XYZ file of N, CA, C and O in Angstrom:
588
model
N -59.417 -60.068 38.281
C -58.975 -61.425 38.513
C -57.449 -61.565 38.494
O -56.943 -62.622 38.773
N -56.757 -60.495 38.172
C -55.288 -60.568 38.078
C -54.666 -60.720 39.446
O -55.225 -60.293 40.435
N -53.500 -61.364 39.495
C -52.832 -61.567 40.766
C -52.528 -60.277 41.543
O -52.481 -60.289 42.755
N -52.328 -59.168 40.817
C -51.989 -57.912 41.486
C -53.217 -57.018 41.678
O -53.087 -55.818 41.924
N -54.411 -57.568 41.654
C -55.643 -56.800 41.726
C -56.111 -56.504 43.135
O -57.039 -55.739 43.335
N -55.496 -57.074 44.141
C -56.013 -56.972 45.511
C -56.253 -55.528 45.963
O -57.307 -55.215 46.510
N -55.285 -54.637 45.746
C -55.443 -53.266 46.215
C -56.669 -52.636 45.565
O -57.446 -51.897 46.209
N -56.866 -52.872 44.268
C -57.974 -52.257 43.573
C -59.331 -52.847 44.034
O -60.304 -52.131 44.197
N -59.334 -54.151 44.285
C -60.554 -54.803 44.763
C -60.897 -54.247 46.146
O -62.062 -53.924 46.423
N -59.893 -54.074 47.010
C -60.145 -53.519 48.332
C -60.604 -52.059 48.214
O -61.452 -51.594 48.970
N -60.071 -51.336 47.232
C -60.523 -49.972 46.971
C -62.024 -49.952 46.749
O -62.783 -49.164 47.343
N -62.511 -50.856 45.904
C -63.951 -50.924 45.658
C -64.725 -51.266 46.917
O -65.783 -50.694 47.221
N -64.209 -52.190 47.723
C -64.861 -52.558 48.986
C -64.879 -51.378 49.961
O -65.877 -51.126 50.611
N -63.745 -50.683 50.073
C -63.673 -49.520 50.959
C -64.618 -48.438 50.489
O -65.250 -47.751 51.305
N -64.688 -48.223 49.200
C -65.586 -47.225 48.625
C -67.022 -47.482 49.094
O -67.708 -46.585 49.587
N -67.456 -48.728 48.974
C -68.826 -49.097 49.359
C -68.970 -49.021 50.893
O -70.009 -48.539 51.389
N -67.963 -49.440 51.619
C -68.023 -49.419 53.076
C -68.128 -47.982 53.610
O -68.929 -47.700 54.494
N -67.316 -47.101 53.085
C -67.336 -45.691 53.531
C -68.670 -45.058 53.147
O -69.236 -44.290 53.923
N -69.208 -45.376 51.979
C -70.542 -44.870 51.585
C -71.596 -45.322 52.593
O -72.488 -44.570 52.959
N -71.506 -46.571 53.035
C -72.465 -47.084 54.017
C -72.299 -46.397 55.374
O -73.277 -46.011 56.001
N -71.043 -46.265 55.810
C -70.784 -45.686 57.118
C -71.139 -44.195 57.185
O -71.731 -43.751 58.157
N -70.749 -43.463 56.186
C -70.926 -42.016 56.222
C -72.298 -41.537 55.782
O -72.811 -40.548 56.286
N -72.893 -42.234 54.794
C -74.137 -41.748 54.241
C -75.273 -42.755 54.337
O -76.426 -42.457 54.014
N -74.971 -43.992 54.765
C -75.985 -45.024 54.806
C -76.390 -45.534 53.459
O -77.468 -46.145 53.309
N -75.539 -45.336 52.447
C -75.883 -45.688 51.083
C -74.762 -46.476 50.394
O -74.083 -45.965 49.505
N -74.541 -47.744 50.743
C -73.462 -48.491 50.111
C -73.647 -48.645 48.620
O -72.660 -48.682 47.869
N -74.877 -48.684 48.136
C -75.104 -48.860 46.718
C -74.794 -47.604 45.902
O -74.800 -47.639 44.679
N -74.519 -46.510 46.588
C -74.110 -45.271 45.909
C -72.754 -45.472 45.223
O -72.483 -44.893 44.171
N -71.917 -46.323 45.804
C -70.558 -46.518 45.283
C -70.492 -47.686 44.297
O -71.034 -48.760 44.565
N -69.813 -47.487 43.204
C -69.623 -48.615 42.272
C -68.636 -49.632 42.840
O -67.813 -49.282 43.678
N -68.715 -50.843 42.360
C -67.748 -51.870 42.744
C -66.448 -51.657 41.982
O -66.398 -50.901 40.995
N -65.423 -52.360 42.390
C -64.136 -52.296 41.665
C -64.313 -52.712 40.216
O -63.788 -52.076 39.293
N -65.088 -53.759 39.989
C -65.338 -54.227 38.605
C -66.019 -53.143 37.773
O -65.724 -53.000 36.572
N -66.907 -52.382 38.384
C -67.602 -51.317 37.660
C -66.672 -50.134 37.401
O -66.832 -49.431 36.410
N -65.753 -49.882 38.318
C -64.820 -48.749 38.169
C -63.665 -49.020 37.201
O -63.122 -48.109 36.581
N -63.264 -50.265 37.106
C -62.072 -50.620 36.348
C -62.050 -50.084 34.926
O -61.028 -49.545 34.470
N -63.128 -50.212 34.133
C -63.065 -49.700 32.767
C -62.674 -48.222 32.683
O -61.895 -47.826 31.835
N -63.214 -47.399 33.582
C -62.884 -45.964 33.575
C -61.454 -45.734 33.956
O -60.797 -44.803 33.433
N -60.901 -46.537 34.859
C -59.507 -46.374 35.263
C -58.561 -46.811 34.163
O -57.451 -46.299 34.052
N -58.961 -47.777 33.367
C -58.070 -48.317 32.327
C -58.187 -47.618 30.996
O -57.226 -47.608 30.212
N -59.340 -47.066 30.691
C -59.586 -46.490 29.358
C -59.061 -45.053 29.286
O -59.155 -44.295 30.242
N -58.525 -44.695 28.128
C -58.166 -43.298 27.959
C -59.431 -42.450 28.011
O -60.460 -42.814 27.480
N -59.343 -41.393 28.758
C -60.534 -40.534 28.907
C -60.082 -39.129 29.219
O -58.910 -38.783 29.104
N -61.001 -38.316 29.673
C -60.670 -36.946 30.007
C -60.158 -36.831 31.463
O -59.835 -35.719 31.901
N -60.073 -37.943 32.170
C -59.595 -37.944 33.544
C -58.637 -39.112 33.744
O -58.938 -40.245 33.377
N -57.509 -38.820 34.377
C -56.555 -39.874 34.734
C -56.739 -40.158 36.209
O -56.776 -39.259 37.050
N -56.862 -41.447 36.535
C -57.123 -41.866 37.911
C -55.886 -42.520 38.504
O -55.251 -43.373 37.851
N -55.526 -42.134 39.722
C -54.413 -42.756 40.442
C -54.817 -42.892 41.920
O -55.882 -42.425 42.323
N -53.948 -43.483 42.683
C -54.246 -43.606 44.105
C -53.111 -44.218 44.895
O -52.116 -44.660 44.319
N -53.286 -44.215 46.185
C -52.328 -44.799 47.128
C -53.051 -45.633 48.153
O -54.219 -45.345 48.474
N -52.382 -46.633 48.648
C -52.938 -47.542 49.657
C -52.100 -47.423 50.926
O -50.863 -47.437 50.858
N -52.769 -47.311 52.071
C -52.071 -47.315 53.361
C -52.261 -48.695 54.009
O -53.360 -49.232 54.009
N -51.164 -49.227 54.522
C -51.195 -50.531 55.192
C -50.576 -50.422 56.568
O -49.651 -49.649 56.774
N -51.112 -51.230 57.466
C -50.499 -51.422 58.782
C -50.503 -52.916 59.043
O -51.547 -53.562 58.939
N -49.356 -53.441 59.349
C -49.250 -54.867 59.637
C -49.726 -55.726 58.486
O -50.276 -56.805 58.669
N -49.477 -55.261 57.239
C -49.880 -56.042 56.065
C -51.363 -55.933 55.731
O -51.818 -56.542 54.769
N -52.103 -55.159 56.505
C -53.551 -54.989 56.283
C -53.831 -53.605 55.689
O -53.305 -52.607 56.169
N -54.670 -53.547 54.694
C -55.033 -52.268 54.104
C -55.975 -51.545 55.061
O -56.976 -52.103 55.512
N -55.593 -50.290 55.414
C -56.381 -49.521 56.393
C -56.933 -48.226 55.794
O -57.711 -47.531 56.462
N -56.548 -47.917 54.586
C -57.072 -46.721 53.911
C -56.590 -46.612 52.521
O -55.570 -47.204 52.129
N -57.310 -45.836 51.738
C -56.994 -45.613 50.319
C -57.319 -44.185 49.990
O -58.309 -43.612 50.507
N -56.495 -43.568 49.147
C -56.827 -42.253 48.629
C -56.753 -42.354 47.111
O -55.873 -42.987 46.551
N -57.731 -41.743 46.455
C -57.700 -41.661 45.002
C -57.503 -40.222 44.596
O -57.922 -39.291 45.297
N -56.835 -40.067 43.460
C -56.582 -38.716 42.912
C -56.997 -38.779 41.447
O -56.504 -39.610 40.694
N -57.899 -37.892 41.082
C -58.338 -37.813 39.699
C -57.802 -36.513 39.100
O -57.966 -35.425 39.700
N -57.146 -36.633 37.942
C -56.577 -35.490 37.280
C -57.352 -35.212 35.966
O -57.233 -35.973 35.029
N -58.116 -34.130 35.953
C -58.728 -33.768 34.671
C -57.613 -33.490 33.677
O -56.587 -32.878 34.005
N -57.758 -33.977 32.452
C -56.700 -33.938 31.485
C -56.802 -32.828 30.444
O -55.986 -32.758 29.547
N -57.783 -31.925 30.578
C -57.862 -30.874 29.582
C -56.631 -29.932 29.721
O -56.091 -29.801 30.800
N -56.309 -29.322 28.628
C -55.129 -28.442 28.620
C -55.275 -27.324 29.625
O -56.342 -26.709 29.746
N -54.214 -27.112 30.402
C -54.223 -26.040 31.403
C -54.903 -26.398 32.710
O -55.010 -25.555 33.582
N -55.330 -27.627 32.856
C -56.007 -28.040 34.104
C -55.055 -27.867 35.282
O -53.900 -28.252 35.226
N -55.554 -27.295 36.363
C -54.757 -27.071 37.553
C -55.329 -27.795 38.768
O -54.766 -27.736 39.850
N -56.435 -28.505 38.601
C -57.121 -29.128 39.745
C -56.833 -30.624 39.830
O -56.475 -31.258 38.841
N -56.951 -31.117 41.027
C -56.914 -32.547 41.300
C -58.062 -32.855 42.275
O -58.280 -32.096 43.239
N -58.806 -33.900 41.990
C -59.908 -34.312 42.864
C -59.397 -35.424 43.761
O -58.883 -36.451 43.281
N -59.519 -35.231 45.075
C -58.954 -36.161 46.069
C -60.097 -36.761 46.878
O -60.973 -36.038 47.362
N -60.060 -38.086 47.015
C -61.073 -38.794 47.808
C -60.361 -39.716 48.793
O -59.725 -40.705 48.386
N -60.434 -39.395 50.072
C -59.800 -40.173 51.142
C -60.819 -41.196 51.646
O -61.890 -40.797 52.119
N -60.488 -42.467 51.533
C -61.376 -43.535 51.972
C -60.736 -44.291 53.120
O -59.870 -45.149 52.922
N -61.141 -43.949 54.351
C -60.665 -44.603 55.540
C -61.874 -45.000 56.328
O -62.640 -44.144 56.797
N -62.135 -46.297 56.494
C -63.265 -46.724 57.292
C -63.186 -46.231 58.729
O -62.086 -45.989 59.242
N -64.319 -46.059 59.381
C -64.383 -45.548 60.736
C -63.469 -46.335 61.688
O -62.882 -45.771 62.605
N -63.352 -47.603 61.456
C -62.504 -48.464 62.295
C -61.058 -47.970 62.384
O -60.391 -48.145 63.388
N -60.572 -47.338 61.315
C -59.194 -46.886 61.257
C -59.049 -45.366 61.326
O -57.931 -44.847 61.379
N -60.164 -44.642 61.328
C -60.128 -43.196 61.319
C -59.601 -42.667 62.664
O -59.868 -43.246 63.708
N -58.828 -41.604 62.595
C -58.330 -40.975 63.823
C -57.009 -41.530 64.289
O -56.520 -41.174 65.385
N -56.381 -42.360 63.512
C -55.083 -42.947 63.881
C -53.953 -42.426 62.989
O -52.872 -43.018 62.954
N -54.217 -41.358 62.246
C -53.189 -40.755 61.411
C -53.228 -41.248 59.953
O -52.516 -40.702 59.118
N -54.036 -42.277 59.704
C -54.085 -42.834 58.334
C -54.577 -41.776 57.358
O -54.002 -41.590 56.277
N -55.656 -41.104 57.719
C -56.255 -40.124 56.814
C -55.336 -38.963 56.519
O -55.225 -38.508 55.380
N -54.585 -38.491 57.553
C -53.658 -37.391 57.332
C -52.507 -37.836 56.407
O -52.100 -37.100 55.503
N -51.968 -39.041 56.651
C -50.876 -39.540 55.810
C -51.305 -39.699 54.352
O -50.586 -39.328 53.432
N -52.516 -40.215 54.140
C -53.011 -40.368 52.781
C -53.224 -39.012 52.113
O -52.877 -38.832 50.926
N -53.788 -38.080 52.844
C -54.009 -36.736 52.258
C -52.691 -36.055 51.952
O -52.552 -35.432 50.900
N -51.696 -36.184 52.835
C -50.371 -35.655 52.566
C -49.795 -36.243 51.287
O -49.246 -35.525 50.439
N -49.915 -37.557 51.126
C -49.368 -38.247 49.947
C -50.084 -37.742 48.679
O -49.438 -37.478 47.655
N -51.402 -37.608 48.759
C -52.186 -37.175 47.605
C -51.836 -35.751 47.198
O -51.650 -35.453 46.030
N -51.730 -34.881 48.201
C -51.389 -33.479 47.914
C -49.999 -33.374 47.296
O -49.796 -32.623 46.331
N -49.049 -34.119 47.826
C -47.686 -34.107 47.263
C -47.676 -34.582 45.844
O -47.019 -34.003 44.967
N -48.383 -35.700 45.589
C -48.436 -36.228 44.226
C -49.088 -35.238 43.274
O -48.604 -35.041 42.151
N -50.148 -34.593 43.699
C -50.837 -33.644 42.863
C -49.954 -32.423 42.567
O -49.934 -31.924 41.433
N -49.201 -31.970 43.560
C -48.264 -30.872 43.332
C -47.190 -31.236 42.305
O -46.834 -30.422 41.448
N -46.698 -32.479 42.413
C -45.700 -32.936 41.416
C -46.274 -32.935 40.004
O -45.525 -32.810 39.020
N -47.568 -33.062 39.892
C -48.248 -33.037 38.602
C -48.596 -31.609 38.162
O -49.284 -31.411 37.178
N -48.203 -30.629 38.965
C -48.470 -29.229 38.650
C -49.835 -28.762 39.042
O -50.297 -27.707 38.591
N -50.524 -29.495 39.889
C -51.864 -29.123 40.326
C -51.785 -28.211 41.550
O -51.035 -28.495 42.485
N -52.580 -27.169 41.544
C -52.570 -26.203 42.623
C -53.922 -26.070 43.332
O -54.028 -25.406 44.335
N -54.944 -26.632 42.744
C -56.271 -26.614 43.335
C -56.693 -28.032 43.659
O -56.650 -28.922 42.802
N -57.047 -28.254 44.943
C -57.437 -29.592 45.382
C -58.900 -29.567 45.754
O -59.328 -28.732 46.561
N -59.635 -30.470 45.153
C -61.062 -30.595 45.451
C -61.241 -31.908 46.207
O -60.835 -32.955 45.734
N -61.825 -31.813 47.397
C -62.020 -33.014 48.203
C -63.483 -33.426 48.204
O -64.382 -32.586 48.095
N -63.691 -34.725 48.304
C -65.044 -35.260 48.337
C -65.260 -35.954 49.675
O -64.400 -36.656 50.161
N -66.421 -35.676 50.231
C -66.831 -36.405 51.446
C -68.281 -36.816 51.291
O -69.018 -36.268 50.495
N -68.632 -37.793 52.074
C -70.038 -38.225 52.116
C -70.579 -37.898 53.485
O -69.855 -37.923 54.493
N -71.864 -37.598 53.526
C -72.476 -37.268 54.810
C -73.972 -37.530 54.750
O -74.564 -37.533 53.662
N -74.544 -37.723 55.868
C -75.995 -37.822 55.936
C -76.546 -36.403 55.823
O -75.940 -35.463 56.338
N -77.680 -36.230 55.163
C -78.172 -34.885 54.905
C -78.630 -34.148 56.157
O -78.548 -32.932 56.231
N -79.079 -34.848 57.157
C -79.613 -34.223 58.349
C -78.959 -34.823 59.594
O -79.200 -35.994 59.907
N -78.146 -34.084 60.272
C -77.508 -34.547 61.493
C -77.842 -33.549 62.597
O -77.257 -32.462 62.645
N -78.839 -33.875 63.413
C -79.259 -32.918 64.425
C -78.100 -32.475 65.338
O -77.288 -33.268 65.800
N -77.995 -31.169 65.522
C -76.983 -30.594 66.407
C -75.567 -30.506 65.807
O -74.668 -30.043 66.489
N -75.377 -30.950 64.593
C -74.047 -30.922 63.989
C -73.650 -29.505 63.611
O -74.496 -28.706 63.204
N -72.367 -29.236 63.741
C -71.821 -27.970 63.241
C -71.931 -28.045 61.711
O -71.581 -29.068 61.104
N -72.363 -26.979 61.075
C -72.555 -26.970 59.644
C -71.423 -26.214 58.961
O -71.040 -25.123 59.378
N -70.872 -26.801 57.920
C -69.815 -26.179 57.133
C -70.401 -25.613 55.832
O -71.224 -26.265 55.194
N -69.920 -24.454 55.466
C -70.244 -23.882 54.153
C -68.939 -23.731 53.420
O -68.031 -23.045 53.883
N -68.770 -24.385 52.269
C -67.532 -24.329 51.511
C -67.175 -22.875 51.117
O -68.075 -22.023 50.993
N -65.903 -22.648 50.873
C -65.448 -21.322 50.463
C -66.100 -20.871 49.164
O -66.205 -19.688 48.900
N -66.512 -21.843 48.374
C -67.202 -21.473 47.119
C -68.581 -20.900 47.392
O -69.161 -20.295 46.500
N -69.102 -21.151 48.628
C -70.443 -20.664 48.962
C -71.541 -21.593 48.480
O -72.721 -21.346 48.702
N -71.155 -22.660 47.841
C -72.134 -23.587 47.264
C -72.318 -24.787 48.203
O -71.357 -25.480 48.516
N -73.528 -24.989 48.659
C -73.853 -26.152 49.500
C -73.558 -25.948 50.958
O -73.007 -24.924 51.385
N -73.968 -26.925 51.736
C -73.720 -26.976 53.172
C -73.649 -28.425 53.594
O -74.231 -29.287 52.930
N -72.926 -28.692 54.647
C -72.841 -30.077 55.112
C -72.455 -30.124 56.571
O -71.803 -29.207 57.081
N -72.839 -31.207 57.256
C -72.426 -31.361 58.647
C -70.929 -31.648 58.732
O -70.353 -32.278 57.826
N -70.288 -31.176 59.782
C -68.850 -31.324 59.941
C -68.507 -32.734 60.473
O -68.084 -32.887 61.614
N -68.651 -33.737 59.600
C -68.254 -35.078 59.999
C -66.732 -35.152 59.922
O -66.067 -34.233 59.458
N -66.095 -36.239 60.408
C -64.638 -36.296 60.426
C -63.948 -36.018 59.082
O -62.976 -35.236 59.061
N -64.372 -36.593 57.975
C -63.679 -36.274 56.714
C -63.823 -34.805 56.327
O -62.854 -34.182 55.865
N -64.983 -34.217 56.537
C -65.163 -32.822 56.204
C -64.305 -31.934 57.108
O -63.709 -30.943 56.623
N -64.211 -32.272 58.365
C -63.395 -31.510 59.286
C -61.923 -31.618 58.908
O -61.154 -30.638 59.021
N -61.485 -32.778 58.446
C -60.120 -32.958 57.983
C -59.792 -32.017 56.807
O -58.804 -31.320 56.812
N -60.683 -31.968 55.854
C -60.493 -31.113 54.682
C -60.594 -29.649 55.089
O -59.818 -28.810 54.555
N -61.494 -29.307 55.972
C -61.626 -27.934 56.438
C -60.350 -27.464 57.090
O -59.893 -26.316 56.876
N -59.695 -28.322 57.870
C -58.453 -27.969 58.565
C -57.314 -27.714 57.584
O -56.369 -27.017 57.927
N -57.403 -28.289 56.404
C -56.345 -28.099 55.387
C -56.576 -26.836 54.601
O -55.813 -26.435 53.792
C-alpha cells in the first residue's frame, strides 16, 4: 500500500502473467503481497531486482536472489518479460544488468529460471550442462542457453 510500491506490485503481476503465458499456470506464482514478507525479512536469501521501462511503462523485471551462506558464489536470476515485450531487447538488457550486479556482489555462478509447458510437440529440447532435466527451447530458455 506504500506510495513507492508500484514496481513491486507490477513485479507480482508480471510473475503471474509470465507463469500463465509460458506454462499456463498463473496460480503457480505468488502475488506481490505473498512475496513481500520474504523480501523484507532477514533470511538465508537476499532478494533484489531491476525494472525496465519504456515510455514510463514497465515492460520487464529481473529478480536476483543471493544465497547468504558463507562462501556462496551463486546468484539466481529470473527474467520476467511478458510475450508482448519479448524480442525487443528488454530481456537482454535486464539479463545484462542482473549479471553485472551479481558480479559486483562477487557471484560467479548464475542460475536462471524459466517456465515452460512440459510437452511441446516438435520443439527443440535443451538438456542443461548439469545433465539434470530437459525442457523445450522456448524464448527464455534460448536466451539463457545463448549466454
